[in-house]
PDB file of C-alpha atoms in Angstrom:
ATOM      1  CA  MET A1175      88.537 -14.956 -11.024  1.00 92.00           C
ATOM      2  CA  LEU A1176      87.354 -11.328 -11.783  1.00 92.00           C
ATOM      3  CA  PHE A1177      88.539 -11.386 -15.317  1.00 89.00           C
ATOM      4  CA  ALA A1178      86.817 -14.611 -16.159  1.00 88.00           C
ATOM      5  CA  LEU A1179      83.704 -13.521 -14.304  1.00 89.00           C
ATOM      6  CA  ASN A1180      83.873 -10.074 -16.265  1.00 84.00           C
ATOM      7  CA  ALA A1181      84.007 -12.441 -19.737  1.00 84.00           C
ATOM      8  CA  ASN A1182      81.152 -14.472 -18.197  1.00 85.00           C
ATOM      9  CA  GLY A1183      79.046 -13.237 -15.518  1.00 82.00           C
ATOM     10  CA  ASP A1184      76.815 -16.408 -15.294  1.00 87.00           C
ATOM     11  CA  ALA A1185      79.811 -18.551 -14.579  1.00 87.00           C
ATOM     12  CA  ASP A1186      79.255 -20.856 -11.608  1.00 90.00           C
ATOM     13  CA  GLN A1187      81.544 -18.971  -8.891  1.00 91.00           C
ATOM     14  CA  GLU A1188      82.390 -22.019  -6.779  1.00 91.00           C
ATOM     15  CA  ALA A1189      83.542 -24.395  -9.813  1.00 89.00           C
ATOM     16  CA  LEU A1190      85.593 -20.912 -10.986  1.00 91.00           C
ATOM     17  CA  TYR A1191      87.396 -20.759  -7.634  1.00 92.00           C
ATOM     18  CA  GLN A1192      88.386 -24.348  -7.799  1.00 91.00           C
ATOM     19  CA  ARG A1193      89.603 -24.030 -11.231  1.00 90.00           C
ATOM     20  CA  VAL A1194      91.703 -21.100 -10.273  1.00 89.00           C
ATOM     21  CA  LEU A1195      92.994 -22.817  -7.115  1.00 92.00           C
ATOM     22  CA  THR A1196      93.933 -25.979  -8.229  1.00 90.00           C
ATOM     23  CA  ASP A1197      94.575 -28.226 -11.367  1.00 89.00           C
ATOM     24  CA  ASP A1198      93.264 -31.296  -9.724  1.00 89.00           C
ATOM     25  CA  PRO A1199      89.682 -31.457 -10.665  1.00 85.00           C
ATOM     26  CA  ASP A1200      89.051 -33.992  -8.297  1.00 88.00           C
ATOM     27  CA  GLN A1201      90.357 -32.087  -5.172  1.00 90.00           C
ATOM     28  CA  ILE A1202      88.339 -29.144  -3.260  1.00 91.00           C
ATOM     29  CA  VAL A1203      90.585 -26.560  -1.818  1.00 92.00           C
ATOM     30  CA  PRO A1204      89.032 -23.813   0.800  1.00 94.00           C
ATOM     31  CA  VAL A1205      88.685 -20.337  -0.921  1.00 94.00           C
ATOM     32  CA  PRO A1206      90.909 -17.925   0.791  1.00 94.00           C
ATOM     33  CA  ASP A1207      88.934 -15.049   2.871  1.00 95.00           C
ATOM     34  CA  TYR A1208      90.661 -12.280   1.248  1.00 95.00           C
ATOM     35  CA  LEU A1209      90.170 -13.590  -2.270  1.00 95.00           C
ATOM     36  CA  GLN A1210      86.460 -14.382  -1.709  1.00 95.00           C
ATOM     37  CA  THR A1211      86.163 -10.607  -0.194  1.00 95.00           C
ATOM     38  CA  LEU A1212      88.133  -9.225  -3.201  1.00 96.00           C
ATOM     39  CA  VAL A1213      86.028 -10.984  -5.637  1.00 96.00           C
ATOM     40  CA  THR A1214      82.674 -10.245  -3.946  1.00 95.00           C
ATOM     41  CA  GLY A1215      83.353  -6.603  -3.081  1.00 97.00           C
ATOM     42  CA  VAL A1216      84.491  -5.799  -6.732  1.00 97.00           C
ATOM     43  CA  LEU A1217      81.525  -7.448  -8.317  1.00 95.00           C
ATOM     44  CA  ASP A1218      78.982  -5.627  -5.279  1.00 96.00           C
ATOM     45  CA  HIS A1219      80.697  -2.286  -6.131  1.00 97.00           C
ATOM     46  CA  GLN A1220      81.287  -2.313  -9.707  1.00 96.00           C
ATOM     47  CA  ARG A1221      78.977   0.427 -10.855  1.00 96.00           C
ATOM     48  CA  GLU A1222      80.451   2.816  -8.059  1.00 97.00           C
ATOM     49  CA  LEU A1223      84.221   1.508  -8.905  1.00 96.00           C
ATOM     50  CA  ASP A1224      83.387   2.187 -12.659  1.00 96.00           C
ATOM     51  CA  ALA A1225      82.264   5.569 -11.975  1.00 94.00           C
ATOM     52  CA  GLN A1226      85.455   6.427 -10.168  1.00 92.00           C
ATOM     53  CA  ILE A1227      87.520   5.377 -12.939  1.00 93.00           C
ATOM     54  CA  ASN A1228      85.316   7.291 -15.422  1.00 92.00           C
ATOM     55  CA  GLN A1229      86.274  10.597 -13.414  1.00 89.00           C
ATOM     56  CA  TYR A1230      90.079  10.092 -14.049  1.00 85.00           C
ATOM     57  CA  LEU A1231      89.817   9.113 -17.620  1.00 84.00           C
ATOM     58  CA  SER A1232      90.833  11.854 -20.091  1.00 78.00           C
ATOM     59  CA  ALA A1233      88.423  13.431 -22.394  1.00 77.00           C
ATOM     60  CA  GLY A1234      87.024  11.063 -25.530  1.00 76.00           C
ATOM     61  CA  TRP A1235      88.012   8.159 -23.194  1.00 79.00           C
ATOM     62  CA  GLN A1236      85.409   5.723 -21.912  1.00 84.00           C
ATOM     63  CA  LEU A1237      85.526   2.485 -19.757  1.00 87.00           C
ATOM     64  CA  GLN A1238      84.485   0.624 -22.755  1.00 88.00           C
ATOM     65  CA  ARG A1239      87.810   1.683 -24.498  1.00 88.00           C
ATOM     66  CA  ILE A1240      90.140   0.385 -21.496  1.00 91.00           C
ATOM     67  CA  ALA A1241      91.526  -3.245 -21.948  1.00 92.00           C
ATOM     68  CA  LYS A1242      89.352  -5.586 -20.005  1.00 93.00           C
ATOM     69  CA  THR A1243      92.550  -6.555 -17.945  1.00 94.00           C
ATOM     70  CA  ASP A1244      93.652  -3.184 -17.147  1.00 95.00           C
ATOM     71  CA  LEU A1245      89.981  -2.472 -15.829  1.00 95.00           C
ATOM     72  CA  VAL A1246      89.682  -5.396 -13.587  1.00 96.00           C
ATOM     73  CA  ILE A1247      93.094  -4.322 -12.244  1.00 97.00           C
ATOM     74  CA  LEU A1248      91.754  -0.810 -11.679  1.00 97.00           C
ATOM     75  CA  ARG A1249      88.575  -1.985 -10.153  1.00 97.00           C
ATOM     76  CA  MET A1250      90.544  -4.111  -7.672  1.00 97.00           C
ATOM     77  CA  ALA A1251      92.601  -1.316  -6.807  1.00 97.00           C
ATOM     78  CA  PHE A1252      90.037   1.084  -6.396  1.00 96.00           C
ATOM     79  CA  PHE A1253      87.833  -1.210  -4.154  1.00 97.00           C
ATOM     80  CA  GLU A1254      90.828  -1.670  -1.896  1.00 97.00           C
ATOM     81  CA  ILE A1255      91.466   1.663  -1.487  1.00 95.00           C
ATOM     82  CA  ASP A1256      87.552   2.589  -0.890  1.00 94.00           C
ATOM     83  CA  HIS A1257      86.918  -0.593   1.377  1.00 96.00           C
ATOM     84  CA  VAL A1258      89.640  -2.267   2.858  1.00 96.00           C
ATOM     85  CA  GLU A1259      91.161  -0.485   5.436  1.00 94.00           C
ATOM     86  CA  ALA A1260      94.022  -2.745   6.107  1.00 94.00           C
ATOM     87  CA  VAL A1261      95.320  -2.114   3.047  1.00 94.00           C
ATOM     88  CA  PRO A1262      97.310   1.321   2.569  1.00 94.00           C
ATOM     89  CA  ASN A1263      96.303   3.201  -0.606  1.00 93.00           C
ATOM     90  CA  ARG A1264     100.145   3.250  -1.481  1.00 94.00           C
ATOM     91  CA  VAL A1265     100.009  -0.803  -1.361  1.00 95.00           C
ATOM     92  CA  ALA A1266      96.704  -0.969  -3.292  1.00 95.00           C
ATOM     93  CA  VAL A1267      98.369   1.167  -6.066  1.00 95.00           C
ATOM     94  CA  ASN A1268     101.674  -0.848  -5.826  1.00 95.00           C
ATOM     95  CA  GLU A1269     100.060  -3.918  -6.157  1.00 96.00           C
ATOM     96  CA  ALA A1270      97.868  -2.812  -9.159  1.00 96.00           C
ATOM     97  CA  LEU A1271     101.044  -1.779 -10.824  1.00 96.00           C
ATOM     98  CA  GLU A1272     102.670  -5.642 -10.073  1.00 96.00           C
ATOM     99  CA  LEU A1273      99.507  -6.985 -11.661  1.00 96.00           C
ATOM    100  CA  ALA A1274      99.829  -4.888 -14.839  1.00 95.00           C
ATOM    101  CA  LYS A1275     103.500  -5.398 -14.975  1.00 94.00           C
ATOM    102  CA  ASN A1276     102.753  -9.251 -15.273  1.00 94.00           C
ATOM    103  CA  PHE A1277      99.396  -9.177 -16.980  1.00 93.00           C
ATOM    104  CA  SER A1278      99.453  -6.446 -19.140  1.00 92.00           C
ATOM    105  CA  ASP A1279     102.193  -4.348 -20.941  1.00 91.00           C
ATOM    106  CA  ASP A1280     104.109  -1.157 -20.164  1.00 91.00           C
ATOM    107  CA  ARG A1281     101.837   1.158 -21.699  1.00 92.00           C
ATOM    108  CA  SER A1282      98.932  -0.329 -19.714  1.00 91.00           C
ATOM    109  CA  ARG A1283     100.923  -0.149 -16.391  1.00 93.00           C
ATOM    110  CA  ARG A1284     101.674   3.338 -17.141  1.00 93.00           C
ATOM    111  CA  PHE A1285      98.138   4.044 -17.753  1.00 91.00           C
ATOM    112  CA  ILE A1286      97.125   2.445 -14.726  1.00 94.00           C
ATOM    113  CA  ASN A1287      99.689   4.349 -12.509  1.00 93.00           C
ATOM    114  CA  GLY A1288      98.178   7.500 -14.170  1.00 90.00           C
ATOM    115  CA  VAL A1289      94.917   6.857 -13.068  1.00 91.00           C
ATOM    116  CA  LEU A1290      95.593   5.730  -9.671  1.00 92.00           C
ATOM    117  CA  ALA A1291      98.051   8.399  -9.043  1.00 89.00           C
ATOM    118  CA  HIS A1292      95.262  10.857  -8.541  1.00 82.00           C
ATOM    119  CA  THR A1293      94.107   8.553  -5.432  1.00 79.00           C
ATOM    120  CA  LEU A1294      97.279   9.256  -3.606  1.00 80.00           C
ATOM    121  CA  ASP A1295      97.103  13.055  -4.202  1.00 71.00           C
ATOM    122  CA  GLY A1296      95.363  13.364  -1.260  1.00 59.00           C
ATOM    123  CA  ASP A1297      97.290  11.016   1.040  1.00 57.00           C
ATOM    124  CA  ASP A1298     100.058  13.596   1.372  1.00 45.00           C
ATOM    125  CA  ALA A1299      97.836  16.346   2.158  1.00 37.00           C
ATOM    126  CA  SER A1300      96.026  14.200   5.007  1.00 38.00           C
ATOM    127  CA  ASP A1301      99.247  13.483   6.007  1.00 38.00           C
ATOM    128  CA  GLU A1302     100.678  16.952   6.315  1.00 33.00           C
ATOM    129  CA  THR A1303      97.088  17.673   8.349  1.00 29.00           C
ATOM    130  CA  GLN A1304      97.865  15.242  10.740  1.00 33.00           C
ATOM    131  CA  ALA A1305     101.657  16.290  11.371  1.00 33.00           C
TER     132      ALA A1305
END
């Protein structure tokens, strides 16, 4: 959904949900709540998410240079880390890496891992503080 909307922001979201969820054009299936939360959340917070991603990029890199698939994966991961309390940070990172493994290449997966590793740095410190 997010990749398609990234390519065409004016697309009819309901029609797109149905095309993603079923191959039968005559069938209308309910949109899972979490899918809707993720899509809406990433779209609503896209500028904030892009700013977060941007701060972890190496000098000379810009968002425009990131493969669109990788950018969508990073946006979803940062959204889950920052806005979905039910998803632990490590789970969000792991899911992002699984998506990269399925939809990108190994180089992209390493890049995504490098960017998201910074988000976990604070986890260990906060775990030690609470102990």
